[in-house]
Structure formats: structure tokens, C-alpha cells
Short mmCIF file of C-alpha atoms in Angstrom, two decimals:
data_model
loop_
_atom_site.label_atom_id
_atom_site.label_comp_id
_atom_site.label_asym_id
_atom_site.label_seq_id
_atom_site.Cartn_x
_atom_site.Cartn_y
_atom_site.Cartn_z
CA UNK A 30 0.09 -0.15 0.29
CA UNK A 31 1.33 3.36 -1.00
CA UNK A 32 1.84 5.47 2.01
CA UNK A 33 0.05 9.19 1.70
CA UNK A 34 2.03 12.21 2.31
CA UNK A 35 0.06 12.91 5.69
CA UNK A 36 0.63 9.53 7.17
CA UNK A 37 4.13 9.43 9.73
CA UNK A 38 6.63 7.04 8.91
CA UNK A 39 6.47 5.24 12.40
CA UNK A 40 2.84 4.05 11.71
CA UNK A 41 1.83 0.77 10.49
CA UNK A 42 -0.76 1.32 7.59
CA UNK A 43 -1.54 -2.39 7.91
CA UNK A 44 -3.00 -2.29 11.12
CA UNK A 45 -6.07 -1.29 11.82
CA UNK A 46 -6.15 1.98 14.30
CA UNK A 47 -9.42 2.96 16.42
CA UNK A 48 -8.75 6.65 15.54
CA UNK A 49 -8.93 6.02 11.71
CA UNK A 50 -11.54 3.48 11.88
CA UNK A 51 -13.68 6.31 13.87
CA UNK A 52 -12.81 8.80 11.05
CA UNK A 53 -13.97 6.41 8.77
CA UNK A 54 -17.56 6.29 10.40
CA UNK A 55 -17.88 9.99 10.53
CA UNK A 56 -17.13 9.98 6.53
CA UNK A 57 -13.57 11.17 6.83
CA UNK A 58 -10.78 10.27 4.54
CA UNK A 59 -7.62 9.89 7.12
CA UNK A 60 -7.97 6.24 6.75
CA UNK A 61 -6.46 3.14 5.26
CA UNK A 62 -7.61 -0.10 3.45
CA UNK A 63 -6.85 -2.01 6.99
CA UNK A 64 -8.85 0.43 8.74
CA UNK A 65 -11.69 0.19 6.26
CA UNK A 66 -11.77 -3.25 6.48
CA UNK A 67 -12.13 -3.51 10.08
CA UNK A 68 -14.71 -0.97 9.93
CA UNK A 69 -16.77 -2.38 7.34
CA UNK A 70 -16.27 -5.90 9.32
CA UNK A 71 -17.95 -3.92 12.36
CA UNK A 72 -20.65 -2.45 10.29
CA UNK A 73 -21.89 -6.02 9.21
CA UNK A 74 -21.51 -6.93 13.10
CA UNK A 75 -23.58 -3.89 14.49
CA UNK A 76 -24.82 -1.80 11.67
CA UNK A 77 -25.66 0.92 13.69
CA UNK A 78 -21.84 1.64 13.50
CA UNK A 79 -21.72 4.66 11.70
CA UNK A 80 -24.98 6.16 13.72
CA UNK A 81 -23.07 5.35 17.02
CA UNK A 82 -20.06 7.69 15.96
CA UNK A 83 -22.62 10.39 14.54
CA UNK A 84 -24.67 10.27 17.72
CA UNK A 85 -21.28 10.66 19.95
CA UNK A 86 -20.40 12.94 17.87
CA UNK A 87 -23.31 15.45 18.37
CA UNK A 88 -23.22 14.59 22.07
CA UNK A 89 -19.68 16.07 22.41
CA UNK A 90 -21.19 19.30 20.48
CA UNK A 91 -24.01 19.68 22.92
CA UNK A 92 -22.06 19.53 25.96
CA UNK A 93 -19.44 21.76 24.62
CA UNK A 94 -21.93 24.07 23.43
CA UNK A 95 -23.60 24.32 27.05
CA UNK A 96 -20.38 24.50 28.75
CA UNK A 97 -19.26 27.24 27.04
CA UNK A 98 -22.32 28.89 27.15
CA UNK A 99 -22.16 28.64 30.76
CA UNK A 100 -18.73 30.45 30.93
CA UNK A 101 -16.35 27.85 30.70
CA UNK A 102 -13.38 28.94 28.58
CA UNK A 103 -10.66 26.13 28.87
CA UNK A 104 -11.18 22.23 27.56
CA UNK A 105 -9.04 19.77 27.64
CA UNK A 106 -10.18 16.83 25.15
CA UNK A 107 -8.49 13.85 25.85
CA UNK A 108 -8.60 11.02 23.12
CA UNK A 109 -9.69 13.42 20.58
CA UNK A 110 -9.24 11.41 17.52
CA UNK A 111 -8.61 12.78 13.94
CA UNK A 112 -10.57 15.97 13.59
CA UNK A 113 -13.25 16.37 11.52
CA UNK A 114 -16.59 18.80 10.96
CA UNK A 115 -17.57 20.00 14.92
CA UNK A 116 -14.06 19.90 16.84
CA UNK A 117 -14.00 21.20 20.35
CA UNK A 118 -12.48 24.34 19.38
CA UNK A 119 -14.52 25.42 16.92
CA UNK A 120 -17.65 25.08 19.04
CA UNK A 121 -16.32 26.64 21.96
CA UNK A 122 -14.54 29.74 20.17
CA UNK A 123 -17.47 30.29 18.21
CA UNK A 124 -19.29 30.69 22.11
CA UNK A 125 -16.22 33.36 22.60
CA UNK A 126 -13.03 33.48 20.31
CA UNK A 127 -11.06 33.15 23.91
CA UNK A 128 -11.61 30.00 24.65
CA UNK A 129 -8.68 27.39 25.02
CA UNK A 130 -8.23 23.92 23.77
CA UNK A 131 -5.90 21.33 24.44
CA UNK A 132 -6.09 18.11 22.03
CA UNK A 133 -4.67 14.79 23.42
CA UNK A 134 -4.44 12.05 21.50
CA UNK A 135 -2.22 8.64 21.27
CA UNK A 136 -2.56 8.24 17.37
CA UNK A 137 0.23 9.86 15.52
CA UNK A 138 -2.44 10.34 12.16
CA UNK A 139 -4.54 12.29 14.72
CA UNK A 140 -2.18 14.06 16.09
CA UNK A 141 -0.27 14.82 12.66
CA UNK A 142 -3.73 16.39 11.16
CA UNK A 143 -4.97 18.34 14.41
CA UNK A 144 -1.45 20.10 14.38
CA UNK A 145 -1.95 20.92 10.55
CA UNK A 146 -5.66 22.02 11.25
CA UNK A 147 -4.49 23.97 14.36
CA UNK A 148 -1.93 26.19 12.58
CA UNK A 149 -2.07 29.52 13.15
CA UNK A 150 -4.76 29.31 16.24
CA UNK A 151 -2.81 30.22 19.32
CA UNK A 152 -5.71 29.28 21.47
CA UNK A 153 -5.62 25.37 20.54
CA UNK A 154 -3.25 23.19 20.78
CA UNK A 155 -2.65 19.45 20.41
CA UNK A 156 -0.14 16.79 22.56
CA UNK A 157 0.41 13.07 21.71
CA UNK A 158 0.04 11.52 25.02
CA UNK A 159 -2.18 8.58 26.50
CA UNK A 160 -5.27 8.89 28.88
CA UNK A 161 -3.89 5.73 30.87
CA UNK A 162 -0.81 8.26 31.83
CA UNK A 163 -2.64 11.44 33.50
CA UNK A 164 0.11 12.76 34.86
CA UNK A 165 2.20 13.06 31.74
CA UNK A 166 -0.81 14.94 30.55
CA UNK A 167 -1.09 17.32 33.13
CA UNK A 168 2.68 18.23 33.43
CA UNK A 169 3.22 18.45 29.66
CA UNK A 170 4.42 22.07 28.81
CA UNK A 171 1.92 22.65 26.21
CA UNK A 172 -1.00 21.80 28.21
CA UNK A 173 0.55 24.36 31.05
CA UNK A 174 1.03 27.17 28.55
CA UNK A 175 -2.12 26.90 27.31
CA UNK A 176 -4.73 25.71 30.56
CA UNK A 177 -5.07 27.62 33.58
CA UNK A 178 -5.62 25.14 36.28
CA UNK A 179 -6.74 27.55 39.06
CA UNK A 180 -9.83 28.49 36.74
CA UNK A 181 -12.11 25.82 35.76
CA UNK A 182 -11.48 23.19 33.00
CA UNK A 183 -14.23 21.15 31.32
CA UNK A 184 -11.92 17.50 30.37
CA UNK A 185 -13.46 15.99 27.63
CA UNK A 186 -13.02 11.92 27.61
CA UNK A 187 -15.55 11.27 24.76
CA UNK A 188 -15.86 7.52 22.78
CA UNK A 189 -12.78 6.23 24.67
CA UNK A 190 -13.39 4.52 28.01
CA UNK A 191 -14.54 1.55 26.11
CA UNK A 192 -10.90 1.20 25.39
CA UNK A 193 -9.38 1.47 28.55
CA UNK A 194 -10.00 -2.34 30.37
CA UNK A 195 -10.66 -2.41 34.31
CA UNK A 196 -7.07 -3.40 34.96
CA UNK A 197 -5.87 -0.20 33.46
CA UNK A 198 -7.55 1.41 36.38
CA UNK A 199 -9.77 4.00 34.83
CA UNK A 200 -11.01 5.39 38.33
CA UNK A 201 -7.58 6.19 39.24
CA UNK A 202 -6.93 7.69 35.96
CA UNK A 203 -10.19 9.99 36.60
CA UNK A 204 -9.15 10.68 40.29
CA UNK A 205 -5.94 12.12 38.94
CA UNK A 206 -7.26 14.15 36.82
CA UNK A 207 -10.10 15.54 39.17
CA UNK A 208 -7.37 16.41 41.80
CA UNK A 209 -6.25 18.74 39.40
CA UNK A 210 -9.43 20.69 38.81
CA UNK A 211 -10.81 23.47 40.88
CA UNK A 212 -14.67 23.69 41.75
CA UNK A 213 -16.77 24.69 38.46
CA UNK A 214 -14.50 22.08 36.23
CA UNK A 215 -16.51 19.36 34.49
CA UNK A 216 -15.84 16.29 33.18
CA UNK A 217 -17.92 14.96 30.02
CA UNK A 218 -17.66 11.01 29.21
CA UNK A 219 -19.24 8.32 26.86
CA UNK A 220 -18.65 5.03 26.44
CA UNK A 221 -20.04 1.90 24.34
CA UNK A 222 -22.57 0.06 26.36
CA UNK A 223 -24.63 -3.08 25.68
CA UNK A 224 -27.58 -2.44 28.11
CA UNK A 225 -30.63 -3.69 26.48
CA UNK A 226 -28.81 -5.57 23.96
CA UNK A 227 -27.98 -8.81 25.45
CA UNK A 228 -28.36 -11.84 23.38
CA UNK A 229 -27.80 -10.57 20.14
CA UNK A 230 -24.42 -11.39 19.72
CA UNK A 231 -23.15 -8.24 18.67
CA UNK A 232 -20.94 -7.94 21.78
CA UNK A 233 -18.61 -10.77 20.53
CA UNK A 234 -18.57 -9.94 17.14
CA UNK A 235 -18.00 -6.46 18.05
CA UNK A 236 -15.11 -7.58 20.24
CA UNK A 237 -13.52 -10.03 17.37
CA UNK A 238 -13.46 -7.08 15.22
CA UNK A 239 -11.22 -4.99 17.45
CA UNK A 240 -8.91 -7.56 18.32
CA UNK A 241 -7.38 -6.42 15.39
CA UNK A 242 -6.47 -3.30 16.81
CA UNK A 243 -4.09 -2.14 19.54
CA UNK A 244 -7.51 -1.51 21.50
CA UNK A 245 -9.79 -4.09 22.61
CA UNK A 246 -13.17 -3.19 23.48
CA UNK A 247 -14.30 -3.02 27.37
CA UNK A 248 -18.01 -2.78 27.42
CA UNK A 249 -19.69 -1.26 30.78
CA UNK A 250 -22.83 -0.76 31.88
CA UNK A 251 -24.82 2.76 32.81
CA UNK A 252 -24.19 1.97 36.23
CA UNK A 253 -20.26 1.49 35.88
CA UNK A 254 -20.23 4.68 33.90
CA UNK A 255 -22.31 6.25 36.58
CA UNK A 256 -19.48 5.32 39.11
CA UNK A 257 -16.70 6.65 37.08
CA UNK A 258 -18.21 9.86 37.79
CA UNK A 259 -16.91 9.74 41.49
CA UNK A 260 -16.57 13.00 43.16
CA UNK A 261 -18.33 14.84 40.43
CA UNK A 262 -22.68 15.72 40.43
CA UNK A 263 -23.89 14.70 37.46
CA UNK A 264 -26.06 17.23 36.20
CA UNK A 265 -29.36 16.39 34.62
CA UNK A 266 -30.32 14.04 33.00
CA UNK A 267 -27.75 12.11 34.11
CA UNK A 268 -25.95 9.07 32.30
CA UNK A 269 -28.13 8.22 29.48
CA UNK A 270 -28.09 7.19 25.93
CA UNK A 271 -26.38 9.99 24.16
CA UNK A 272 -29.01 11.05 21.86
CA UNK A 273 -31.55 11.70 25.32
CA UNK A 274 -28.79 14.01 26.87
CA UNK A 275 -30.22 17.57 26.13
CA UNK A 276 -31.47 16.72 22.20
CA UNK A 277 -32.11 19.59 20.38
CA UNK A 278 -35.72 18.24 19.33
CA UNK A 279 -37.47 15.20 20.58
CA UNK A 280 -36.97 13.25 17.53
CA UNK A 281 -33.37 13.29 17.74
CA UNK A 282 -33.90 11.34 21.27
CA UNK A 283 -35.89 8.73 19.74
CA UNK A 284 -35.26 4.74 19.52
CA UNK A 285 -31.85 6.20 21.62
CA UNK A 286 -30.48 2.86 22.60
CA UNK A 287 -29.92 2.37 18.75
CA UNK A 288 -26.73 4.70 19.39
CA UNK A 289 -25.16 2.26 21.86
CA UNK A 290 -23.19 5.10 23.67
CA UNK A 291 -23.79 6.27 26.95
CA UNK A 292 -22.75 9.60 28.44
CA UNK A 293 -22.89 12.48 30.56
CA UNK A 294 -21.55 15.34 32.21
CA UNK A 295 -20.62 16.10 35.69
CA UNK A 296 -19.64 19.32 37.49
CA UNK A 297 -17.04 19.47 40.44
CA UNK A 298 -18.79 21.05 43.21
CA UNK A 299 -17.04 22.72 46.55
#
């Protein structure tokens, strides 16, 4: 396979990447044949896969819009993925051009393309780090150059947690991030769930697809996701299917469980 100019030399373009598969679901072009084949296998196993990605992206947009309109001016988007329409900085800076955004991703294509998109934007940047190493994120010079942790920050962990197994102690990761935040900060999270979909065989099929990548699926229930908001007060409507989280119209929330993603937003009090 010919390597495109935008692909870093260090990546294996024959091995699917969850970031590039997600890009494919959203109709993006920064993916390779291996990513498309894996994504198409996922769609065969779970036909709603593109809908899942779109519903999750819409949830992120609504959450950022709400928080920016509520006065939040700093966003830390961990596991941000490959940039597509409706990025956090576009939404937040439309509310207030002074909003500052740091993107974090471990995928080199996501980071390289983000740098290209953000060139010339002095209030947004990207770093290559892993959610499982929160201290490295919080201590990164670029993070501390742009974000002031004495003021509220919205931490976004959207469509990432289902690649973090319990063995990697996500509750400790979140505890480290929470400890860096001041009251008035927010945590936005979503993750895949099979609540209400047992017996379909989809979970086993999806897990088999993602074994081709470096990130296997770790499905959680509504209760498990809610417990990861420990220390934060969930704002209305709590942890729900993402189309049900403050939809712009009642029609958007119909058949919400088809979106597969649960999501919620928590506020740090004090």
C-alpha cells in the first residue's frame, strides 16, 4: 500500500487504528485500507456503527456548546481523535474566541492532522499522550502553557473509555485528573454499552473486530459509567443514551438505545 504524504513514517498502515476507524465511520478521509476493512467488518457486526459515531459526535457538540455558554473557557479533550467537522475548538470559540483548547491523542495520524488544522490558532494545541498516563498529560508544557488550572476546565473523555480495561484502573486515572481541577470544572464522558442489547451476539462480534487493533473493547453498563463520575455531580439528565442528553428536538432522542453510547456530564463542586 502506498503511504500518503500525511501519514507519519512510524505508523503501521497495515494494522487498523481505532482513531482511523472512527474517522471512517464519520465519513473522513484519513484512514487506510486496513482501517476501512475493519470498520466495514464492524458495520457488518453492528449495523448502527456509523450512527453510533455520529450520535456520539453530536453529544460532544451539545456538551461543549452548553459548557461554553455556561462560562467555561478551557477544554482538555483527551482521546480527541482525527479532526472532523465540529471540533471542540470550533464549537467553543464560536461562543467566545478566547476559549482555549488542548487536544490529546495517542494516535500519530490524529496528532499530525490536528497540528495541521490548528496552525495559526494560538488558543488551541495538540499533544501526543495516553489517557492512561494522566500525570504526563497534566505535566506537559503545552498543556500548562495554554490552560490555567486555577480556573475551571472541562475535561472531555468522549468515546475513549471502552478502550480502557478495568486492569488499567480508569477510576485512578479519573481521580488524578479530578485532583488537578478546581470547583466549577466539568467532566464529559461517553462510552459504548450493551445495556438492553444482550442476546444479540453483537458484543462478541464487535470484540472480535477490535482484536485486530491495539485497543480491545471494554463494554460497561450505565451503573459502571456513572460510578466513574465519582466526585462529580451529574447534571440533568444524568447518564443516558447520548441522543437523550439534552437533544435539540424530541425526534433526536427516539430509539436512543440504537446509538449504543451512554454519556453524561458532571460538575465538580466545592
